PDB file of C-alpha atoms in Angstrom:
ATOM      1  CA  ASN A 105       0.209  -0.106  -0.089  1.00 76.00           C
ATOM      2  CA  ALA A 106       1.796   3.179  -1.230  1.00 85.00           C
ATOM      3  CA  GLY A 107      -0.896   5.655   0.020  1.00 95.00           C
ATOM      4  CA  VAL A 108      -0.938   8.555  -1.798  1.00 97.00           C
ATOM      5  CA  THR A 109       2.085   9.287  -4.323  1.00 97.00           C
ATOM      6  CA  GLN A 110       3.202  12.559  -6.356  1.00 98.00           C
ATOM      7  CA  THR A 111       5.539  13.171  -9.286  1.00 97.00           C
ATOM      8  CA  PRO A 112       7.912  14.879  -9.449  1.00 97.00           C
ATOM      9  CA  LYS A 113       9.208  15.534  -5.947  1.00 97.00           C
ATOM     10  CA  PHE A 114      11.172  18.613  -7.043  1.00 97.00           C
ATOM     11  CA  GLN A 115      10.770  21.190 -10.207  1.00 97.00           C
ATOM     12  CA  VAL A 116      12.380  24.261 -11.555  1.00 97.00           C
ATOM     13  CA  LEU A 117      10.469  26.130 -14.633  1.00 97.00           C
ATOM     14  CA  LYS A 118      10.673  29.220 -16.045  1.00 98.00           C
ATOM     15  CA  THR A 119       8.260  31.752 -16.134  1.00 98.00           C
ATOM     16  CA  GLY A 120       5.552  31.065 -19.066  1.00 97.00           C
ATOM     17  CA  GLN A 121       6.703  26.830 -19.143  1.00 98.00           C
ATOM     18  CA  SER A 122       3.995  24.582 -18.470  1.00 97.00           C
ATOM     19  CA  MET A 123       3.718  21.319 -16.574  1.00 97.00           C
ATOM     20  CA  THR A 124       1.707  18.704 -15.015  1.00 98.00           C
ATOM     21  CA  LEU A 125       1.971  17.443 -11.572  1.00 98.00           C
ATOM     22  CA  GLN A 126       0.942  14.062 -11.033  1.00 98.00           C
ATOM     23  CA  CYS A 127      -0.857  12.194  -8.143  1.00 98.00           C
ATOM     24  CA  ALA A 128      -2.341   8.748  -7.632  1.00 98.00           C
ATOM     25  CA  GLN A 129      -3.786   6.834  -4.759  1.00 97.00           C
ATOM     26  CA  ASP A 130      -4.252   3.137  -3.936  1.00 96.00           C
ATOM     27  CA  MET A 131      -6.790   3.270  -1.116  1.00 95.00           C
ATOM     28  CA  ASN A 132     -10.167   3.236  -3.543  1.00 94.00           C
ATOM     29  CA  HIS A 133     -10.676   6.930  -2.440  1.00 94.00           C
ATOM     30  CA  ASN A 134     -13.664   8.692  -4.264  1.00 93.00           C
ATOM     31  CA  SER A 135     -12.550  12.473  -3.204  1.00 95.00           C
ATOM     32  CA  MET A 136      -9.183  13.976  -4.191  1.00 97.00           C
ATOM     33  CA  TYR A 137      -7.833  17.573  -3.767  1.00 97.00           C
ATOM     34  CA  TRP A 138      -4.584  19.837  -4.920  1.00 98.00           C
ATOM     35  CA  TYR A 139      -3.066  21.986  -2.070  1.00 98.00           C
ATOM     36  CA  ARG A 140      -0.632  25.047  -2.356  1.00 98.00           C
ATOM     37  CA  GLN A 141       1.368  25.637   0.742  1.00 97.00           C
ATOM     38  CA  ASP A 142       3.146  28.910   1.368  1.00 94.00           C
ATOM     39  CA  PRO A 143       4.912  29.622   4.570  1.00 82.00           C
ATOM     40  CA  GLY A 144       2.893  30.963   7.040  1.00 76.00           C
ATOM     41  CA  MET A 145      -0.633  30.832   4.807  1.00 79.00           C
ATOM     42  CA  GLY A 146      -1.429  26.986   5.562  1.00 88.00           C
ATOM     43  CA  LEU A 147      -2.987  24.480   3.014  1.00 95.00           C
ATOM     44  CA  ARG A 148      -5.057  26.241   0.459  1.00 96.00           C
ATOM     45  CA  LEU A 149      -7.806  24.511  -1.604  1.00 96.00           C
ATOM     46  CA  ILE A 150      -6.610  24.688  -5.861  1.00 97.00           C
ATOM     47  CA  TYR A 151      -9.265  22.313  -6.917  1.00 97.00           C
ATOM     48  CA  TYR A 152     -10.718  19.269  -6.082  1.00 96.00           C
ATOM     49  CA  SER A 153     -12.901  16.083  -7.459  1.00 96.00           C
ATOM     50  CA  ALA A 154     -15.509  15.155  -5.092  1.00 93.00           C
ATOM     51  CA  SER A 155     -15.926  11.652  -7.514  1.00 92.00           C
ATOM     52  CA  GLU A 156     -14.529  10.150 -10.485  1.00 92.00           C
ATOM     53  CA  GLY A 157     -15.445  12.242 -13.380  1.00 91.00           C
ATOM     54  CA  THR A 158     -16.607  15.522 -11.673  1.00 94.00           C
ATOM     55  CA  THR A 159     -14.081  18.258 -10.680  1.00 96.00           C
ATOM     56  CA  ASP A 160     -14.647  21.790  -9.062  1.00 95.00           C
ATOM     57  CA  LYS A 161     -12.866  25.310  -8.085  1.00 96.00           C
ATOM     58  CA  GLY A 162     -11.368  25.518  -4.063  1.00 95.00           C
ATOM     59  CA  GLU A 163     -10.319  28.926  -2.754  1.00 93.00           C
ATOM     60  CA  VAL A 164      -7.248  29.371  -5.321  1.00 96.00           C
ATOM     61  CA  PRO A 165      -7.814  27.759  -8.794  1.00 97.00           C
ATOM     62  CA  ASN A 166      -6.818  30.557 -11.170  1.00 97.00           C
ATOM     63  CA  GLY A 167      -3.691  29.533 -13.478  1.00 97.00           C
ATOM     64  CA  TYR A 168      -4.327  25.958 -12.743  1.00 98.00           C
ATOM     65  CA  ASN A 169      -6.563  23.347 -14.322  1.00 98.00           C
ATOM     66  CA  VAL A 170      -6.862  19.309 -13.459  1.00 98.00           C
ATOM     67  CA  SER A 171      -7.738  16.293 -14.651  1.00 97.00           C
ATOM     68  CA  ARG A 172      -9.629  13.533 -13.288  1.00 96.00           C
ATOM     69  CA  LEU A 173      -8.202  10.931 -14.940  1.00 89.00           C
ATOM     70  CA  ASN A 174     -10.084   7.868 -13.123  1.00 95.00           C
ATOM     71  CA  LYS A 175     -10.617   6.914  -9.681  1.00 96.00           C
ATOM     72  CA  ARG A 176      -6.653   6.619  -9.006  1.00 97.00           C
ATOM     73  CA  GLU A 177      -5.261   9.450 -10.707  1.00 97.00           C
ATOM     74  CA  PHE A 178      -5.660  13.327  -9.854  1.00 98.00           C
ATOM     75  CA  SER A 179      -3.261  15.953 -12.224  1.00 98.00           C
ATOM     76  CA  LEU A 180      -2.785  19.558 -11.851  1.00 98.00           C
ATOM     77  CA  ARG A 181      -1.572  21.452 -14.782  1.00 98.00           C
ATOM     78  CA  LEU A 182       0.292  24.840 -14.734  1.00 97.00           C
ATOM     79  CA  GLU A 183      -0.323  25.924 -18.686  1.00 94.00           C
ATOM     80  CA  SER A 184       2.059  29.050 -18.324  1.00 97.00           C
ATOM     81  CA  ALA A 185       3.760  29.364 -14.828  1.00 97.00           C
ATOM     82  CA  ALA A 186       4.598  32.390 -13.491  1.00 97.00           C
ATOM     83  CA  PRO A 187       6.800  33.472 -10.197  1.00 97.00           C
ATOM     84  CA  SER A 188       3.604  33.311  -7.677  1.00 96.00           C
ATOM     85  CA  GLN A 189       2.864  29.915  -8.145  1.00 97.00           C
ATOM     86  CA  THR A 190       6.312  29.366  -6.451  1.00 97.00           C
ATOM     87  CA  SER A 191       5.065  27.049  -3.710  1.00 98.00           C
ATOM     88  CA  VAL A 192       5.111  23.346  -2.344  1.00 97.00           C
ATOM     89  CA  TYR A 193       2.082  21.533  -3.974  1.00 98.00           C
ATOM     90  CA  PHE A 194       0.024  18.675  -1.837  1.00 98.00           C
ATOM     91  CA  CYS A 195      -2.631  15.708  -2.997  1.00 98.00           C
ATOM     92  CA  ALA A 196      -4.485  14.625  -1.180  1.00 97.00           C
ATOM     93  CA  SER A 197      -7.152  11.851  -0.727  1.00 96.00           C
ATOM     94  CA  THR A 198     -10.123  10.543   1.190  1.00 94.00           C
ATOM     95  CA  PHE A 199     -13.496   8.756   1.359  1.00 90.00           C
ATOM     96  CA  SER A 200     -16.292  11.255   1.486  1.00 85.00           C
ATOM     97  CA  GLY A 201     -19.982  10.722   1.721  1.00 79.00           C
ATOM     98  CA  GLY A 202     -22.422   9.240   4.629  1.00 74.00           C
ATOM     99  CA  GLY A 203     -22.572  13.004   5.917  1.00 76.00           C
ATOM    100  CA  TRP A 204     -19.295  12.904   7.637  1.00 81.00           C
ATOM    101  CA  GLY A 205     -15.779  14.031   6.963  1.00 82.00           C
ATOM    102  CA  ASN A 206     -12.807  11.781   7.175  1.00 86.00           C
ATOM    103  CA  GLU A 207      -9.374  11.581   7.603  1.00 92.00           C
ATOM    104  CA  GLN A 208      -7.362  13.143   4.594  1.00 95.00           C
ATOM    105  CA  PHE A 209      -4.146  11.443   3.211  1.00 96.00           C
ATOM    106  CA  PHE A 210      -1.595  13.539   2.108  1.00 97.00           C
ATOM    107  CA  GLY A 211       1.000  12.997  -0.768  1.00 98.00           C
ATOM    108  CA  PRO A 212       5.199  13.834  -0.180  1.00 97.00           C
ATOM    109  CA  GLY A 213       4.792  16.805  -1.660  1.00 97.00           C
ATOM    110  CA  THR A 214       5.859  18.888  -4.854  1.00 97.00           C
ATOM    111  CA  ARG A 215       8.515  21.620  -4.450  1.00 97.00           C
ATOM    112  CA  LEU A 216       8.333  23.538  -7.771  1.00 97.00           C
ATOM    113  CA  THR A 217      10.113  26.696  -8.197  1.00 97.00           C
ATOM    114  CA  VAL A 218       9.251  29.460 -11.450  1.00 97.00           C
ATOM    115  CA  LEU A 219      12.192  31.950 -12.091  1.00 97.00           C
TER     116      LEU A 219
ATOM    117  CA  GLY B 151     -17.766  29.360   3.063  1.00 86.00           C
ATOM    118  CA  GLU B 152     -15.742  28.249   6.006  1.00 91.00           C
ATOM    119  CA  ASN B 153     -13.111  30.211   7.814  1.00 94.00           C
ATOM    120  CA  VAL B 154     -10.772  28.874  10.595  1.00 96.00           C
ATOM    121  CA  GLU B 155      -8.435  30.633  12.534  1.00 97.00           C
ATOM    122  CA  GLN B 156      -5.554  29.113  14.557  1.00 97.00           C
ATOM    123  CA  HIS B 157      -3.519  30.643  17.837  1.00 97.00           C
ATOM    124  CA  PRO B 158      -0.621  30.642  18.545  1.00 97.00           C
ATOM    125  CA  SER B 159       1.119  30.526  15.273  1.00 96.00           C
ATOM    126  CA  THR B 160       4.599  29.810  16.949  1.00 97.00           C
ATOM    127  CA  LEU B 161       4.534  28.228  20.697  1.00 98.00           C
ATOM    128  CA  SER B 162       7.761  27.141  23.011  1.00 98.00           C
ATOM    129  CA  VAL B 163       7.550  25.211  25.689  1.00 98.00           C
ATOM    130  CA  GLN B 164      10.195  23.162  27.814  1.00 98.00           C
ATOM    131  CA  GLU B 165      10.200  19.351  27.608  1.00 98.00           C
ATOM    132  CA  GLY B 166       7.361  17.800  30.080  1.00 98.00           C
ATOM    133  CA  ASP B 167       5.361  20.617  29.697  1.00 98.00           C
ATOM    134  CA  SER B 168       1.914  20.683  28.427  1.00 98.00           C
ATOM    135  CA  ALA B 169       1.094  22.902  25.116  1.00 98.00           C
ATOM    136  CA  VAL B 170      -2.190  23.913  23.363  1.00 98.00           C
ATOM    137  CA  ILE B 171      -3.305  25.329  20.369  1.00 98.00           C
ATOM    138  CA  LYS B 172      -6.808  27.201  19.620  1.00 98.00           C
ATOM    139  CA  CYS B 173      -8.757  27.295  16.730  1.00 98.00           C
ATOM    140  CA  THR B 174     -12.160  28.786  15.938  1.00 98.00           C
ATOM    141  CA  TYR B 175     -14.564  28.071  12.832  1.00 98.00           C
ATOM    142  CA  SER B 176     -17.178  30.079  10.820  1.00 97.00           C
ATOM    143  CA  ASP B 177     -19.669  27.620   9.737  1.00 94.00           C
ATOM    144  CA  SER B 178     -21.942  25.859  12.032  1.00 93.00           C
ATOM    145  CA  ALA B 179     -22.401  23.245   9.407  1.00 91.00           C
ATOM    146  CA  SER B 180     -19.066  21.853   9.817  1.00 93.00           C
ATOM    147  CA  ASN B 181     -18.894  18.564  11.409  1.00 93.00           C
ATOM    148  CA  TYR B 182     -15.662  17.101  11.509  1.00 95.00           C
ATOM    149  CA  PHE B 183     -12.495  18.418  13.002  1.00 97.00           C
ATOM    150  CA  PRO B 184      -8.869  16.891  12.338  1.00 97.00           C
ATOM    151  CA  TRP B 185      -5.712  18.026  13.632  1.00 98.00           C
ATOM    152  CA  TYR B 186      -2.791  17.233  11.175  1.00 98.00           C
ATOM    153  CA  LYS B 187       1.094  17.015  12.223  1.00 98.00           C
ATOM    154  CA  GLN B 188       3.454  18.461   9.688  1.00 97.00           C
ATOM    155  CA  GLU B 189       7.019  17.303   9.958  1.00 96.00           C
ATOM    156  CA  LEU B 190       9.628  19.050   8.119  1.00 93.00           C
ATOM    157  CA  GLY B 191       9.599  18.115   4.507  1.00 92.00           C
ATOM    158  CA  LYS B 192       6.778  15.796   4.588  1.00 95.00           C
ATOM    159  CA  GLY B 193       2.866  16.216   4.270  1.00 96.00           C
ATOM    160  CA  PRO B 194       0.644  16.293   6.991  1.00 97.00           C
ATOM    161  CA  GLN B 195      -0.294  13.541   8.656  1.00 97.00           C
ATOM    162  CA  LEU B 196      -3.571  13.168  10.922  1.00 97.00           C
ATOM    163  CA  ILE B 197      -3.032  12.880  14.534  1.00 98.00           C
ATOM    164  CA  ILE B 198      -6.435  13.063  16.340  1.00 97.00           C
ATOM    165  CA  ASP B 199     -10.215  14.072  15.046  1.00 96.00           C
ATOM    166  CA  ILE B 200     -13.549  14.680  16.597  1.00 95.00           C
ATOM    167  CA  ARG B 201     -16.865  14.723  15.159  1.00 93.00           C
ATOM    168  CA  SER B 202     -19.666  17.290  16.112  1.00 88.00           C
ATOM    169  CA  ASN B 203     -21.312  14.964  17.969  1.00 89.00           C
ATOM    170  CA  VAL B 204     -18.643  14.340  20.566  1.00 88.00           C
ATOM    171  CA  GLY B 205     -17.221  17.087  22.855  1.00 92.00           C
ATOM    172  CA  GLU B 206     -14.114  15.798  23.704  1.00 96.00           C
ATOM    173  CA  LYS B 207     -11.720  13.043  22.343  1.00 95.00           C
ATOM    174  CA  LYS B 208      -8.234  11.682  24.208  1.00 97.00           C
ATOM    175  CA  ASP B 209      -5.518   9.621  22.575  1.00 95.00           C
ATOM    176  CA  GLN B 210      -2.872   9.108  24.954  1.00 96.00           C
ATOM    177  CA  ARG B 211      -0.900  12.497  25.146  1.00 97.00           C
ATOM    178  CA  ILE B 212      -2.962  14.185  23.004  1.00 98.00           C
ATOM    179  CA  ALA B 213      -6.512  15.515  22.926  1.00 98.00           C
ATOM    180  CA  VAL B 214      -9.352  17.479  21.723  1.00 98.00           C
ATOM    181  CA  THR B 215     -11.898  19.544  22.682  1.00 97.00           C
ATOM    182  CA  LEU B 216     -14.925  20.903  20.639  1.00 97.00           C
ATOM    183  CA  ASN B 217     -16.994  23.896  21.495  1.00 96.00           C
ATOM    184  CA  LYS B 218     -19.505  23.953  18.585  1.00 94.00           C
ATOM    185  CA  THR B 219     -22.101  26.879  20.608  1.00 94.00           C
ATOM    186  CA  ALA B 220     -18.842  29.144  20.724  1.00 96.00           C
ATOM    187  CA  LYS B 221     -17.613  27.509  17.405  1.00 96.00           C
ATOM    188  CA  HIS B 222     -14.149  26.402  18.877  1.00 96.00           C
ATOM    189  CA  PHE B 223     -11.928  23.548  19.406  1.00 98.00           C
ATOM    190  CA  SER B 224      -8.292  22.845  20.949  1.00 98.00           C
ATOM    191  CA  LEU B 225      -5.461  20.914  20.563  1.00 98.00           C
ATOM    192  CA  HIS B 226      -4.104  19.824  23.943  1.00 98.00           C
ATOM    193  CA  ILE B 227      -0.501  17.532  24.280  1.00 98.00           C
ATOM    194  CA  THR B 228       0.566  16.591  27.832  1.00 98.00           C
ATOM    195  CA  GLU B 229       4.390  16.106  28.827  1.00 98.00           C
ATOM    196  CA  THR B 230       5.835  17.298  25.828  1.00 98.00           C
ATOM    197  CA  GLN B 231       8.757  15.571  24.103  1.00 97.00           C
ATOM    198  CA  PRO B 232      11.338  16.878  21.636  1.00 96.00           C
ATOM    199  CA  GLU B 233       9.822  14.936  18.855  1.00 97.00           C
ATOM    200  CA  ASP B 234       6.474  16.581  19.245  1.00 98.00           C
ATOM    201  CA  SER B 235       8.428  19.592  17.466  1.00 98.00           C
ATOM    202  CA  ALA B 236       6.515  20.276  14.525  1.00 97.00           C
ATOM    203  CA  VAL B 237       3.954  22.251  12.509  1.00 97.00           C
ATOM    204  CA  TYR B 238       0.282  21.688  13.659  1.00 98.00           C
ATOM    205  CA  PHE B 239      -2.493  22.316  11.537  1.00 97.00           C
ATOM    206  CA  CYS B 240      -6.453  22.378  12.724  1.00 98.00           C
ATOM    207  CA  ALA B 241      -9.105  21.823  10.507  1.00 97.00           C
ATOM    208  CA  ALA B 242     -12.803  22.250   9.835  1.00 96.00           C
ATOM    209  CA  GLY B 243     -15.037  21.104   7.191  1.00 92.00           C
ATOM    210  CA  GLY B 244     -16.731  17.295   6.530  1.00 82.00           C
ATOM    211  CA  THR B 245     -20.379  18.118   4.758  1.00 78.00           C
ATOM    212  CA  ASN B 246     -19.292  19.151   1.154  1.00 80.00           C
ATOM    213  CA  ALA B 247     -17.456  16.928  -1.029  1.00 83.00           C
ATOM    214  CA  GLY B 248     -15.280  16.042   2.030  1.00 84.00           C
ATOM    215  CA  LYS B 249     -13.583  19.107   1.893  1.00 90.00           C
ATOM    216  CA  SER B 250     -11.555  21.025   4.947  1.00 92.00           C
ATOM    217  CA  THR B 251     -10.817  24.358   5.303  1.00 95.00           C
ATOM    218  CA  PHE B 252      -7.326  24.386   7.149  1.00 96.00           C
ATOM    219  CA  GLY B 253      -5.750  27.284   9.984  1.00 96.00           C
ATOM    220  CA  ASP B 254      -2.594  28.589   9.070  1.00 95.00           C
ATOM    221  CA  GLY B 255      -0.397  26.278  11.096  1.00 96.00           C
ATOM    222  CA  THR B 256       1.209  26.682  14.830  1.00 97.00           C
ATOM    223  CA  THR B 257       4.905  26.411  14.818  1.00 97.00           C
ATOM    224  CA  LEU B 258       5.812  24.384  18.366  1.00 98.00           C
ATOM    225  CA  THR B 259       9.067  23.504  19.298  1.00 98.00           C
ATOM    226  CA  VAL B 260       9.586  22.086  22.377  1.00 98.00           C
ATOM    227  CA  LYS B 261      13.143  22.383  24.369  1.00 97.00           C
ATOM    228  CA  PRO B 262      15.009  19.706  25.804  1.00 93.00           C
TER     229      PRO B 262
END
């Protein structure tokens, strides 16, 4: 059981370049999330997918797109990277439903620098 | 939407002392209140959680209390150890696609 995996672990981009961050979970969770973490600002939700085939904007979606490829995989794409997108990106997953929240399981993070 | 405030932002205690971190939330529909610990270079990991139908929960040296009327909840760590040093996040949510809104975090330092 690998849990939540993310690739790559580190990435350096130049302004205007594009890239896709990959995330996969093997816990059969229905919901998946992308967060960014900046110093002193906690975790901010970029996009989420409540279930396979659905995606919705979170708190800070501008400059990003997502794809829920199947139940296991949820990718985050930066079409034209900007220095303001320098951050640590975390993917998470959970089982949602039944009227209660549940533990979110986080991946190890991707550290992205945009020059 | 939900808004979560967390205090203090930094906390330094002596080994063996207790540590308390407090959070407030705004959405009375939130029913799930987890606490996550994040060690340097890693993703957050759940340490304890509480649902809105319970007022207090304890797991060895850590406990969480919830006051639904006042919309605040707290993390209590007793007999702190150096390995408790980390960033702690509270969160609130649970009713909308399992989403949680996170506080800004508390950096806890336990001095030997």
